[in-house]
mmCIF file of C-alpha atoms in Angstrom:
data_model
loop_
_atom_site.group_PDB
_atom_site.id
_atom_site.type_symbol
_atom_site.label_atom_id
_atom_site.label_comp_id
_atom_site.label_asym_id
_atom_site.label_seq_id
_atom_site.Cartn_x
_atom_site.Cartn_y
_atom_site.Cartn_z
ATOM 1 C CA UNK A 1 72.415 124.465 106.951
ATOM 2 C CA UNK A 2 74.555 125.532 110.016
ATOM 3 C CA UNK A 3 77.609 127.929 109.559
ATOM 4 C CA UNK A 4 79.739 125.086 108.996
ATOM 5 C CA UNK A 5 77.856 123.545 105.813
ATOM 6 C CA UNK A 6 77.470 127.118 104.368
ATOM 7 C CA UNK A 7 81.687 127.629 104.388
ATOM 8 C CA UNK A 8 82.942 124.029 103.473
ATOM 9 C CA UNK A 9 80.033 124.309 100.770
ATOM 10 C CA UNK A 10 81.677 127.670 99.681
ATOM 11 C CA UNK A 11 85.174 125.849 99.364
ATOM 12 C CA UNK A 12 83.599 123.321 97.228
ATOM 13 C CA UNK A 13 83.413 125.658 94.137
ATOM 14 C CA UNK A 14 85.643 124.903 91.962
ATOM 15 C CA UNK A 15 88.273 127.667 91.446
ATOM 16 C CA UNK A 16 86.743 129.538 93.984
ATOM 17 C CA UNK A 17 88.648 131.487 97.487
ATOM 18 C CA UNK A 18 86.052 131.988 100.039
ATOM 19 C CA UNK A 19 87.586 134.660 102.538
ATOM 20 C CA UNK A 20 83.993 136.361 104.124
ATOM 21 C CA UNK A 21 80.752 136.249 105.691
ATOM 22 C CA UNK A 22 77.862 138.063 106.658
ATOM 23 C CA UNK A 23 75.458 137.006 109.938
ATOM 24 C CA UNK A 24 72.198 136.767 107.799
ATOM 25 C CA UNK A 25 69.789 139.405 109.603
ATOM 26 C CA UNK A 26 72.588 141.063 111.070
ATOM 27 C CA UNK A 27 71.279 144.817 110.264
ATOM 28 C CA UNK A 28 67.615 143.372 111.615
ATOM 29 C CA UNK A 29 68.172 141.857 115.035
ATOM 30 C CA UNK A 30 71.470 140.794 117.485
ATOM 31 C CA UNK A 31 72.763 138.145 115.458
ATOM 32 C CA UNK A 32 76.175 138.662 115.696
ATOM 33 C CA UNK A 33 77.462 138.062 119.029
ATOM 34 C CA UNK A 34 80.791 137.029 120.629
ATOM 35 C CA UNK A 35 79.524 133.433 120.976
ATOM 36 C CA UNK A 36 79.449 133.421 116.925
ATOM 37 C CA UNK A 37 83.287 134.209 116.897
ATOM 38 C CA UNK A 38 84.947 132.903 119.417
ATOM 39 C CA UNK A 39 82.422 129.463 118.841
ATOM 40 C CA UNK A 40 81.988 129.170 114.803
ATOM 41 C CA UNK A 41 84.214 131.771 113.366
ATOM 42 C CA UNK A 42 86.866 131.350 115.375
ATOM 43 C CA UNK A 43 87.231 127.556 114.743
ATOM 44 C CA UNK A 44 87.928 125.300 111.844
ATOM 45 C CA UNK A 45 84.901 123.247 110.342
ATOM 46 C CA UNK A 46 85.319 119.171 110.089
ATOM 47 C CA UNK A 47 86.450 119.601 106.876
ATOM 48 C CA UNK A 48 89.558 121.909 107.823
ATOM 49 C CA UNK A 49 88.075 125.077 106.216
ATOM 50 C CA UNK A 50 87.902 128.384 107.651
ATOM 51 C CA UNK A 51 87.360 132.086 106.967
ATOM 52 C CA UNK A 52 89.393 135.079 107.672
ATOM 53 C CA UNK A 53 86.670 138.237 107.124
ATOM 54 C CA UNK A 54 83.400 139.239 108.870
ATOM 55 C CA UNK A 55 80.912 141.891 107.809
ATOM 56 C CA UNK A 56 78.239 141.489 110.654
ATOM 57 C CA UNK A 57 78.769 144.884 112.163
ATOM 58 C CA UNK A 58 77.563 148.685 111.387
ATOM 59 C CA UNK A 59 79.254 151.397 111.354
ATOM 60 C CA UNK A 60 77.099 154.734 112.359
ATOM 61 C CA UNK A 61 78.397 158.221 110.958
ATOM 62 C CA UNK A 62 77.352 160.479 113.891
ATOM 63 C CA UNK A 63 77.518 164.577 114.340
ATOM 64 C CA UNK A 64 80.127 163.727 117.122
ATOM 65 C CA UNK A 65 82.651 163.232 114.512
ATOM 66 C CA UNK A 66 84.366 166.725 114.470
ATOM 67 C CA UNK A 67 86.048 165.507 111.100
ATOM 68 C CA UNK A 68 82.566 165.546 109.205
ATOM 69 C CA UNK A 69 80.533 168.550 107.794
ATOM 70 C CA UNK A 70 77.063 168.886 109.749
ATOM 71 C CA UNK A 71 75.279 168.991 106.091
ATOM 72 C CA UNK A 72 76.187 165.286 105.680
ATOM 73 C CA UNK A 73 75.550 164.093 109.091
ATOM 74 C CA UNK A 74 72.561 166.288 110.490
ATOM 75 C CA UNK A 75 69.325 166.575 109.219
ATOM 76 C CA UNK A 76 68.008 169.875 108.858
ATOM 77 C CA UNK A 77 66.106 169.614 112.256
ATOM 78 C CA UNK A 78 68.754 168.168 113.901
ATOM 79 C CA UNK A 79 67.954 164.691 114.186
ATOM 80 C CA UNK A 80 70.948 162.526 112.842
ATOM 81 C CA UNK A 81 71.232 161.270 110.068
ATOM 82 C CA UNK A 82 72.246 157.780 109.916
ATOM 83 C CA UNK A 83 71.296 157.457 113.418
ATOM 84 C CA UNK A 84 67.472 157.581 112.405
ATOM 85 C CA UNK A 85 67.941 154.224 110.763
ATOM 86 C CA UNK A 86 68.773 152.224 113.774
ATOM 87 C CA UNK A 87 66.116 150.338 114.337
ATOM 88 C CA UNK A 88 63.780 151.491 117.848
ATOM 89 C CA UNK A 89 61.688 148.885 117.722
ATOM 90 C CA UNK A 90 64.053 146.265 118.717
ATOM 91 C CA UNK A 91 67.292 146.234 120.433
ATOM 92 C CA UNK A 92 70.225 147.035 118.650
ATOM 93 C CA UNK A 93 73.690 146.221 119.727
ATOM 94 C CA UNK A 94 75.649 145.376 115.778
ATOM 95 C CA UNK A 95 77.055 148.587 115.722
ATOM 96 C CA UNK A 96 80.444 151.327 115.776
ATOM 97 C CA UNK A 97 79.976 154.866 115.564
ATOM 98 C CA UNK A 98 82.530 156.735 113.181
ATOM 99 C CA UNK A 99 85.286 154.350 112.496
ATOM 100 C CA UNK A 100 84.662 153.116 108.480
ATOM 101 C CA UNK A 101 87.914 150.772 108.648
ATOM 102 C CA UNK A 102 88.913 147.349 108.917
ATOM 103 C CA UNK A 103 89.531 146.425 112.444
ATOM 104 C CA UNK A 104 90.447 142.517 113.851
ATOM 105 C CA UNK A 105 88.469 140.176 116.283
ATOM 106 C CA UNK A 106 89.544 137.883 118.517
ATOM 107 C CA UNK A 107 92.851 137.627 116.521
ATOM 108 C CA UNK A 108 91.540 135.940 113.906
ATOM 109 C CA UNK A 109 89.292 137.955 112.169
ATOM 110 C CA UNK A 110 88.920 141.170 110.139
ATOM 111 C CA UNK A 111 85.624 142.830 110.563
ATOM 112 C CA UNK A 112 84.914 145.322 107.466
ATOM 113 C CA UNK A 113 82.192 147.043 109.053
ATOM 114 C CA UNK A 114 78.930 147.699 106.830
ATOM 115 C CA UNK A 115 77.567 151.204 106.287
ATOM 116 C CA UNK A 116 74.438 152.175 108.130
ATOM 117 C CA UNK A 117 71.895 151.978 106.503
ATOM 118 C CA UNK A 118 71.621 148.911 104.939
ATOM 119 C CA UNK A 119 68.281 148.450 102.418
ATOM 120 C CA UNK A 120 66.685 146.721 105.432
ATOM 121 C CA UNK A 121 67.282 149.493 107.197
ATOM 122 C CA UNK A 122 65.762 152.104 105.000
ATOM 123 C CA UNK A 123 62.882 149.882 104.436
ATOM 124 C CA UNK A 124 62.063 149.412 108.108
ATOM 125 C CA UNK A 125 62.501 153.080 107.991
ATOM 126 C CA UNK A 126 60.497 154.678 105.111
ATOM 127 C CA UNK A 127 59.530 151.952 103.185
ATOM 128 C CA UNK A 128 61.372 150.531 99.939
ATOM 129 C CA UNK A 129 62.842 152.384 97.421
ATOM 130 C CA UNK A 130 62.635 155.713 98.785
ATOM 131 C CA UNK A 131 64.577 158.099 97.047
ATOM 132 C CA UNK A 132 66.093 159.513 100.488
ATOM 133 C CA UNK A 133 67.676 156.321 101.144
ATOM 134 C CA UNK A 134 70.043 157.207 98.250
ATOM 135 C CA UNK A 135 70.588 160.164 99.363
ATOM 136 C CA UNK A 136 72.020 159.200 102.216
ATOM 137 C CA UNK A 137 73.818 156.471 101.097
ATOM 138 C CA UNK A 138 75.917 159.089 98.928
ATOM 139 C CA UNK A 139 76.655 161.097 101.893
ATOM 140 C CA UNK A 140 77.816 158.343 103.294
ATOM 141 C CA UNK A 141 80.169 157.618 100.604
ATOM 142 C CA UNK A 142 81.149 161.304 100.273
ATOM 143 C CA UNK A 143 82.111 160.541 104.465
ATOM 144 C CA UNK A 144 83.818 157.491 103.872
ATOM 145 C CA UNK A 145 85.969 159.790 101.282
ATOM 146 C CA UNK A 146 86.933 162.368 103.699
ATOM 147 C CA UNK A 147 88.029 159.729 106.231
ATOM 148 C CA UNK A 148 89.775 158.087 103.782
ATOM 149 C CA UNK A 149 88.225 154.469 104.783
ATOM 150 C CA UNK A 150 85.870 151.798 103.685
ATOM 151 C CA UNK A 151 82.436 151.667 102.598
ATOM 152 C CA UNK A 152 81.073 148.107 102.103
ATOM 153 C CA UNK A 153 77.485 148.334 101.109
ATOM 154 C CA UNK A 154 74.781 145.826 102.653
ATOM 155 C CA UNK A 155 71.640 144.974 100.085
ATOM 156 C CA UNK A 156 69.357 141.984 99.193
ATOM 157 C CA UNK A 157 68.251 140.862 95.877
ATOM 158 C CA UNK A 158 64.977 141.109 97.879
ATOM 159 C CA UNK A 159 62.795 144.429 96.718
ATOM 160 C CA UNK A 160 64.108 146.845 98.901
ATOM 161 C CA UNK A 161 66.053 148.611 96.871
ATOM 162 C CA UNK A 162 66.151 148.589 92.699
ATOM 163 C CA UNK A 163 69.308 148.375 90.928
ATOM 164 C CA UNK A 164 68.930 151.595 89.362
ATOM 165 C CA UNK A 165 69.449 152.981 92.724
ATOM 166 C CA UNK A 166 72.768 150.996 93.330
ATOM 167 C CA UNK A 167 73.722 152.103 90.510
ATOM 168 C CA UNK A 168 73.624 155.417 90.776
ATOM 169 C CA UNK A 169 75.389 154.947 94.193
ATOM 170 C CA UNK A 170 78.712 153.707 91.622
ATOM 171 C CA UNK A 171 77.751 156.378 89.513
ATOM 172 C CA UNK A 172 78.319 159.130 92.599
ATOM 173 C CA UNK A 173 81.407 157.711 93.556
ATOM 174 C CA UNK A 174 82.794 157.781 90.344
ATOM 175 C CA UNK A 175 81.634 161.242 89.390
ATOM 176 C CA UNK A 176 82.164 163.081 92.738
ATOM 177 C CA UNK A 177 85.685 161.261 93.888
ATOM 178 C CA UNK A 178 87.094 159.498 90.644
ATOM 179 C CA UNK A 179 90.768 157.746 91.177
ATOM 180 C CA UNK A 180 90.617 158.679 94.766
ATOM 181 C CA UNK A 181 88.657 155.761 95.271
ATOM 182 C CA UNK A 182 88.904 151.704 94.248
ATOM 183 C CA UNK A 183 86.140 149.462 93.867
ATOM 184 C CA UNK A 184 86.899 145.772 95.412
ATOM 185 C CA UNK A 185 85.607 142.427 96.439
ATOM 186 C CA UNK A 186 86.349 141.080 99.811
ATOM 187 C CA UNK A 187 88.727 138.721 98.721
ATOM 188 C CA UNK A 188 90.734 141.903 97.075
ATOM 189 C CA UNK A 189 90.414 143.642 100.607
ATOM 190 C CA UNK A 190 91.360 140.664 102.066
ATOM 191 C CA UNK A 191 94.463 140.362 100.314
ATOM 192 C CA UNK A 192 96.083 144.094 100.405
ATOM 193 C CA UNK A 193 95.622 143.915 103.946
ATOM 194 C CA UNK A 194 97.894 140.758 104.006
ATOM 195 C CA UNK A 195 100.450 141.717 101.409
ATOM 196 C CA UNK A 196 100.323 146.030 102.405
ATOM 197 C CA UNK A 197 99.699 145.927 105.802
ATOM 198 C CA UNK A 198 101.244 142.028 107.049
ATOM 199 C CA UNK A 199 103.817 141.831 104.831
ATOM 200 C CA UNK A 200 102.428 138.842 103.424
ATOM 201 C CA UNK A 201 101.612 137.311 106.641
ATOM 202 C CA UNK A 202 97.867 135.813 106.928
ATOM 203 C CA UNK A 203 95.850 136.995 110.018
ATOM 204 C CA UNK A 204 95.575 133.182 110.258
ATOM 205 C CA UNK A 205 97.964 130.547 109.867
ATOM 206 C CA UNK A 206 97.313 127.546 107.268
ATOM 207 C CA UNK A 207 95.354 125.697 110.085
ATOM 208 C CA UNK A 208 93.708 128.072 110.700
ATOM 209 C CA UNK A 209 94.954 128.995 113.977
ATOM 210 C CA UNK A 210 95.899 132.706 115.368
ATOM 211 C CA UNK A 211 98.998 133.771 113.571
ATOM 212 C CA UNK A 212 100.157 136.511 115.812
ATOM 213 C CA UNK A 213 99.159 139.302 114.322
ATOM 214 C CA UNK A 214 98.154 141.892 116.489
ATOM 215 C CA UNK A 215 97.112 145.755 115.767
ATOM 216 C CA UNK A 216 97.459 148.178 117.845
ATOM 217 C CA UNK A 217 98.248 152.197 118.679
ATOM 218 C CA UNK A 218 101.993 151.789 120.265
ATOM 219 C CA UNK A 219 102.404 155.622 119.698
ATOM 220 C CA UNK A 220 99.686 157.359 121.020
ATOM 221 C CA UNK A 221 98.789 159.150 117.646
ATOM 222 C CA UNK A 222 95.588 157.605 116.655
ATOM 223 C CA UNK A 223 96.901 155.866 114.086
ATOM 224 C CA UNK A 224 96.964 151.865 114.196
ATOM 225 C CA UNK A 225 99.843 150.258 113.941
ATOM 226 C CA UNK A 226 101.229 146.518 113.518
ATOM 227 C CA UNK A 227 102.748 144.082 115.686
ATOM 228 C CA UNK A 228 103.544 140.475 114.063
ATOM 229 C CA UNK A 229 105.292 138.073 115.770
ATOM 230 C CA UNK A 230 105.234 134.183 114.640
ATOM 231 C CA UNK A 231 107.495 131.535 113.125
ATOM 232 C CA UNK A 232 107.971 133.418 110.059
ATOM 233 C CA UNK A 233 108.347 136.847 111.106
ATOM 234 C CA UNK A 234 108.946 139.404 113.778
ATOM 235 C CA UNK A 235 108.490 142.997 113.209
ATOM 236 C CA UNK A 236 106.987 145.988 114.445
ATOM 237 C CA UNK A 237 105.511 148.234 111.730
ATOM 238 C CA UNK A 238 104.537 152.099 113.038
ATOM 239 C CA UNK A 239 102.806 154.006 110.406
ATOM 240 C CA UNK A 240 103.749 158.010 109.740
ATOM 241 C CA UNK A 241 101.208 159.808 108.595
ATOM 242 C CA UNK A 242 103.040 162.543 107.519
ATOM 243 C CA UNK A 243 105.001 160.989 104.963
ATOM 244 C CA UNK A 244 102.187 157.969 104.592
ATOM 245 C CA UNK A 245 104.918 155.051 105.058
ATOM 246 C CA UNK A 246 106.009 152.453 107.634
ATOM 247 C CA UNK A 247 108.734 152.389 109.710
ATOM 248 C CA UNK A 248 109.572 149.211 110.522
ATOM 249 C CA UNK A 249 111.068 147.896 113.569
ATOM 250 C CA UNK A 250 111.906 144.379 114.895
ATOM 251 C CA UNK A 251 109.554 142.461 117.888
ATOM 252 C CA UNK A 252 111.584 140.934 120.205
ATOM 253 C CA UNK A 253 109.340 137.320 120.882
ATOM 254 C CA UNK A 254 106.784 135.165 118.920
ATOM 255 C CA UNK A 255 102.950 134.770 120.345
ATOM 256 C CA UNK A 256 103.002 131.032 120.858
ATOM 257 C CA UNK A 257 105.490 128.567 121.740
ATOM 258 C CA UNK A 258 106.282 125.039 120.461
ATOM 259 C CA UNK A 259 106.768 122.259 123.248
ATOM 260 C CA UNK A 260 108.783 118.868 122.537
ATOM 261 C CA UNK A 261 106.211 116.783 120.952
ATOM 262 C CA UNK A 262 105.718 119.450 118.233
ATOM 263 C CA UNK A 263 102.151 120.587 120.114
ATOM 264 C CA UNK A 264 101.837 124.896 119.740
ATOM 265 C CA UNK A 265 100.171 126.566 122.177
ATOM 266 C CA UNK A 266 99.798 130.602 123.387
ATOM 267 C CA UNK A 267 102.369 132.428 125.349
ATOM 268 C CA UNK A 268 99.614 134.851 126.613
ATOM 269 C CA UNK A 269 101.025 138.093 125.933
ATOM 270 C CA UNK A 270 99.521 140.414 127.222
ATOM 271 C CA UNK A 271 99.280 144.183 126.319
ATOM 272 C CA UNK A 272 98.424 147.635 128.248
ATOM 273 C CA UNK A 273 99.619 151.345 129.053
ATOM 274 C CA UNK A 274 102.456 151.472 131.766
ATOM 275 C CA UNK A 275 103.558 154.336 134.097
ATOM 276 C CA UNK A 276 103.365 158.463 133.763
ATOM 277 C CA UNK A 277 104.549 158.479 130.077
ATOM 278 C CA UNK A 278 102.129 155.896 129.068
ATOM 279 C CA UNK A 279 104.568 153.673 127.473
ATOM 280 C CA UNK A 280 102.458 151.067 125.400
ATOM 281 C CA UNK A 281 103.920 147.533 126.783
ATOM 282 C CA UNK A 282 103.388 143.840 127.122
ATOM 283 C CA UNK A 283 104.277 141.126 129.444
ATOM 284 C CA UNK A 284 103.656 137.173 129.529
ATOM 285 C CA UNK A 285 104.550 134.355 132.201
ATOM 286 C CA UNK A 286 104.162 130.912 130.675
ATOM 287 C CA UNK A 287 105.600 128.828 133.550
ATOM 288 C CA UNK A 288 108.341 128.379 131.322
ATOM 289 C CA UNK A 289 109.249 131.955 130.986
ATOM 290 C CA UNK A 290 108.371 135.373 132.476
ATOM 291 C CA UNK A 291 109.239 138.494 130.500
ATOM 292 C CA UNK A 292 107.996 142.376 129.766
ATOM 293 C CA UNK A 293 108.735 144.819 127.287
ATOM 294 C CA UNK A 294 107.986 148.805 126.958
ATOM 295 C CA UNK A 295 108.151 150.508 123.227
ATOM 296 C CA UNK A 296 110.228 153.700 123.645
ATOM 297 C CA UNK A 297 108.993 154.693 120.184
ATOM 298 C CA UNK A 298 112.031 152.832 117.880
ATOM 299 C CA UNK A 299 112.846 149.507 119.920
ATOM 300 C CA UNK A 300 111.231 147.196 122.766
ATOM 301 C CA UNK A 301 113.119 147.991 125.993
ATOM 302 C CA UNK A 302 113.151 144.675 128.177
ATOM 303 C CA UNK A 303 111.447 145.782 131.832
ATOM 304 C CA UNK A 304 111.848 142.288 134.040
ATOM 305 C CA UNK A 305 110.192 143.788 136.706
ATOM 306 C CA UNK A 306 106.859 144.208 134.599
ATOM 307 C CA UNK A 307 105.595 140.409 135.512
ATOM 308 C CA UNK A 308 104.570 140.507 139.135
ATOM 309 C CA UNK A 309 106.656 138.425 141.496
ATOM 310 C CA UNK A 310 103.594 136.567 143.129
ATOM 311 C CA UNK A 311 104.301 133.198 143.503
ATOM 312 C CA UNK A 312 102.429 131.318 140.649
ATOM 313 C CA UNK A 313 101.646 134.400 138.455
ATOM 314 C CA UNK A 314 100.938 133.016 134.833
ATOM 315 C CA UNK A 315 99.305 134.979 132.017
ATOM 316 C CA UNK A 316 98.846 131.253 129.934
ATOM 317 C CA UNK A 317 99.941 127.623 131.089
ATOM 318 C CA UNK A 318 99.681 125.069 128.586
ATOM 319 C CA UNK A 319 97.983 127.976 125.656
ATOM 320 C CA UNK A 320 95.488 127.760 128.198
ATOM 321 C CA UNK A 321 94.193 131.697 129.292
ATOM 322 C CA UNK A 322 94.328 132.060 133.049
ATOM 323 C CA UNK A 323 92.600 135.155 133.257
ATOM 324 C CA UNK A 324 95.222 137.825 133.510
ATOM 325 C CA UNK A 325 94.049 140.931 132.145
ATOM 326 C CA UNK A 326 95.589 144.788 131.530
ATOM 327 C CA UNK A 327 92.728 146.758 131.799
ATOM 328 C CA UNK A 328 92.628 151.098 133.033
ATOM 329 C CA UNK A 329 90.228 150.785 135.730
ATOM 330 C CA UNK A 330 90.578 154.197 136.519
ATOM 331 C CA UNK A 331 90.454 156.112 133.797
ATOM 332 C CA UNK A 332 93.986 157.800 133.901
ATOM 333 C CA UNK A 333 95.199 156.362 131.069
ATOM 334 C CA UNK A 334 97.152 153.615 132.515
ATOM 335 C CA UNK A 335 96.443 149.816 132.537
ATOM 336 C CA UNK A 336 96.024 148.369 136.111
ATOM 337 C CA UNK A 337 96.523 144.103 136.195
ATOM 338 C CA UNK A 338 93.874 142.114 136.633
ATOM 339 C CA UNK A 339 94.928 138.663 138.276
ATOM 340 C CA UNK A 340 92.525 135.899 137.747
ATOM 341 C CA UNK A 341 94.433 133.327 137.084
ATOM 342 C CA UNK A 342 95.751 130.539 140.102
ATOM 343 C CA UNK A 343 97.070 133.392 142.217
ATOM 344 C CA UNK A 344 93.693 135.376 141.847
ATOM 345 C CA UNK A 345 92.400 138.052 143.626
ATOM 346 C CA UNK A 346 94.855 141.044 143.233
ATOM 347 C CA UNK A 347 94.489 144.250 141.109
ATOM 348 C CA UNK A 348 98.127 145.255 140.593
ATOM 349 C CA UNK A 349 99.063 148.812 139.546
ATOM 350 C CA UNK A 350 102.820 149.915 137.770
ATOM 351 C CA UNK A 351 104.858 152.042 139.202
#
C-alpha cells in the first residue's frame, strides 16, 4: 500500500480520527525527506483525506545543551549519550539536537519529534533488551522534564524491547515527576495545540489546505510565538514566560486571498529580521497588492517602503511562489532579500 491507501484506510474505521503518522524505518535509514511532505503529506489523497501530525524525526539530547546536567547526557568517559545511538553505519540525516517540542512543516504539519533512541536504535546498538537502553530512556524522560517538553516514545511490537521494560519507563515517570507530567495520544496532542495554542483554529483548513497559521519568535526571547491570519481569525499571540500567559494582539492581513470566481490562492507573505533593532517583519506583493509590516512588540507598524520598488517585484502571482526569499546571508542577524522571482537576480538589503 502507498501512503495514500494507508490514511484513507485509517479514515475508514468506524468512529475513528486519524491525525498522525510515522515514516516506517524512519529511525533506520533517510526515509523522511522533504519530497514526503511537500509531495504526500502535504496533499490531500483521492478520497479527500488528510493528516495534520508527523513523527518521522529525532530529537538528540546533546552535552551542548547548557540547560541539562552532564550525568544525564555524558557518559562517564565522555562519549554522549544519546549521540552513541545514531546509527554510523549508515547515513543519518532524521534528526534535531535539543529541542523536545512540537514544531510545524511546511505549514501544514506538526512534527512531534521522537526521542533518540528508539528500540531500533538500541538494538542496532547493543543488541535487544539491554538493560542500558532503559536507562537511558529514563534520562531522557527525566530531560524532557526539565525542559518542560515532549517525549513521544518510538517501539515495535517486534522483539526489541519487552513490555516489562516500557513499562517501567511509565512507572519512572510516574514515580520520579508525578502530576508534572500527562500521558497522551497524538490525537490528544493534536488537539490542545489547536484549542491552547490556535484558539481553535486547525493548522489545516477543512480541505485540507494551509490555514495560515504560522509560528514564529517575533520577540527575540526564545520563546515561540503565534501568528494566525485566515478567514476566521486574525491575531497575534506572544507568549510571557514570566507570568506563563498570552498576550494577544491583532494581525493586520490574512495569508491567502479569494479572487472573483471563488478560487483561493497564497498572498506569499513573506517573513525576516529588518534593520539595527532587528524588528521581526513581513512583506508580500501579489500583483494585486504590495504591503510590509514591522512588530514593535504590541502592534504591526505598516512600513510601505519594505516591498522593493523594482518593476515587477512579486513574492506570489496567482498562489503561485516566485521565489522571493528573506534569508541572513551574512550572519548579522538581519534578513537580506532574495529575488528570484520575474525580476531575478538581485540580493536586496534594508536599510
Amino acid at each position: 500500500a502507498d501512503y495514500d491507501q494507508c490514511v484513507d484506510l485509517l479514515f475508514s474505521i468506524p468512529n475513528n480520527e486519524p491525525v498522525g503518522f510515522r515514516v516506517p524505518c524512519c529511525d533506520s535509514m533517510n526515509a523522511t525527506s522533504p519530497c514526503f511532505f511537500a509531495e504526500l503529506f502535504g496533499k490531500t489523497t483521492p478520497n479527500g483525506n488528510f493528516l495534520t501530525l508527523d513523527s518521522s524525526v529525532f530529537t538528540i539530547f546533546t552535552p551542548d545543551d547548557p540547560a541539562l546536567p552532564k550525568d544525564l547526557v555524558e557518559e562517564p568517559d565522555g562519549r554522549g549519550r544519546f549521540q552513541k545511538y545514531v546509527p554510523e553505519d549508515r547515513g543519518f540525516v532524521n534528526s534535531i539536537e535539543n529541542y523536545p517540542y512540537p514544531y510545524t512543516i511546511g505549514n501544514f504539519c506538526w512534527e512531534l519529534p521522537g526521542v533518540m533512541p528508539s528500540d531500533w536504535n538500541a538494538f542496532h546498538f547493543h543488541e535487544a533488551y539491554n538493560p542500558y537502553t532503559v536507562e537511558d530512556l529514563q534520562s531522557a524522560i527525566d530531560i524532557t522534564a526539565i525542559k518542560q517538553g515532549l517525549f513521544t516514545l518510538v517501539f515495535h511490537p517486534h522483539g526489541w524491547i519487552r513490555n516489562d521494560q516500557i513499562v517501567s519507563l511509565i512507572d519512572h515517570a510516574v514515580f520520579h515527576h508525578g502530576n508534572k507530567i500527562k500521558f497522551l495520544s497524538f490525537k490528544e496532542v493534536s488537539d490542545r495545540l489547536t484549542e491552547n495554542l490556535l484558539l481553535g483554529q486547525s493548522i489545516r483548513n477543512e480541505k485540507g489546505e494551509d490555514n495560515g497559521v504560522r509560528i514564529l519568535d517575533l520577540n527575540g526571547d526564545g520563546f515561540m510565538d503565534v501568528v494566525i491570519g485566515n478567514d476566521n481569525l486574525r491575531i497575534t499571540r506572544v507568549w510571557n514566560p514570566e507570568k506563563n500567559e498570552w498576550i494577544d494582539f491583532s494581525f493586520p492581513v490574512s495569508f491567502h486571498s479569494v479572487d472573483g470566481d471563488g478560487n483561493r490562492f497564497s498572498n506569499g507573505i513573506r517573513f525576516g529580521i529588518f534593520g539595527e533593532n532587528s524588528q521581526v517583519g513581513f512583506l508580500y506583493a501579489n500583483g494585486n497588492e504590495s504591503r510590509g509590516w514591522l512588530f514593535d512588540g504590541s502592534e504591526w507598524v505598516e512600513e510601505k517602503d519594505l516591498v522593493p520598488a523594482a518593476q515587477g517585484f512579486v513574492t506570489a502571482t496567482g498562489g503561485k511562489d516566485t521565489g522571493v526569499r528573506l534569508i541572513d546571508l551574512n550572519g548579522d542577524g538581519s534578513t537580506e532579500l532574495l529575488n528570484g522571482g520575474p525580476s531575478a537576480g538581485q540580493v536586496l538589503v534594508w536599510k
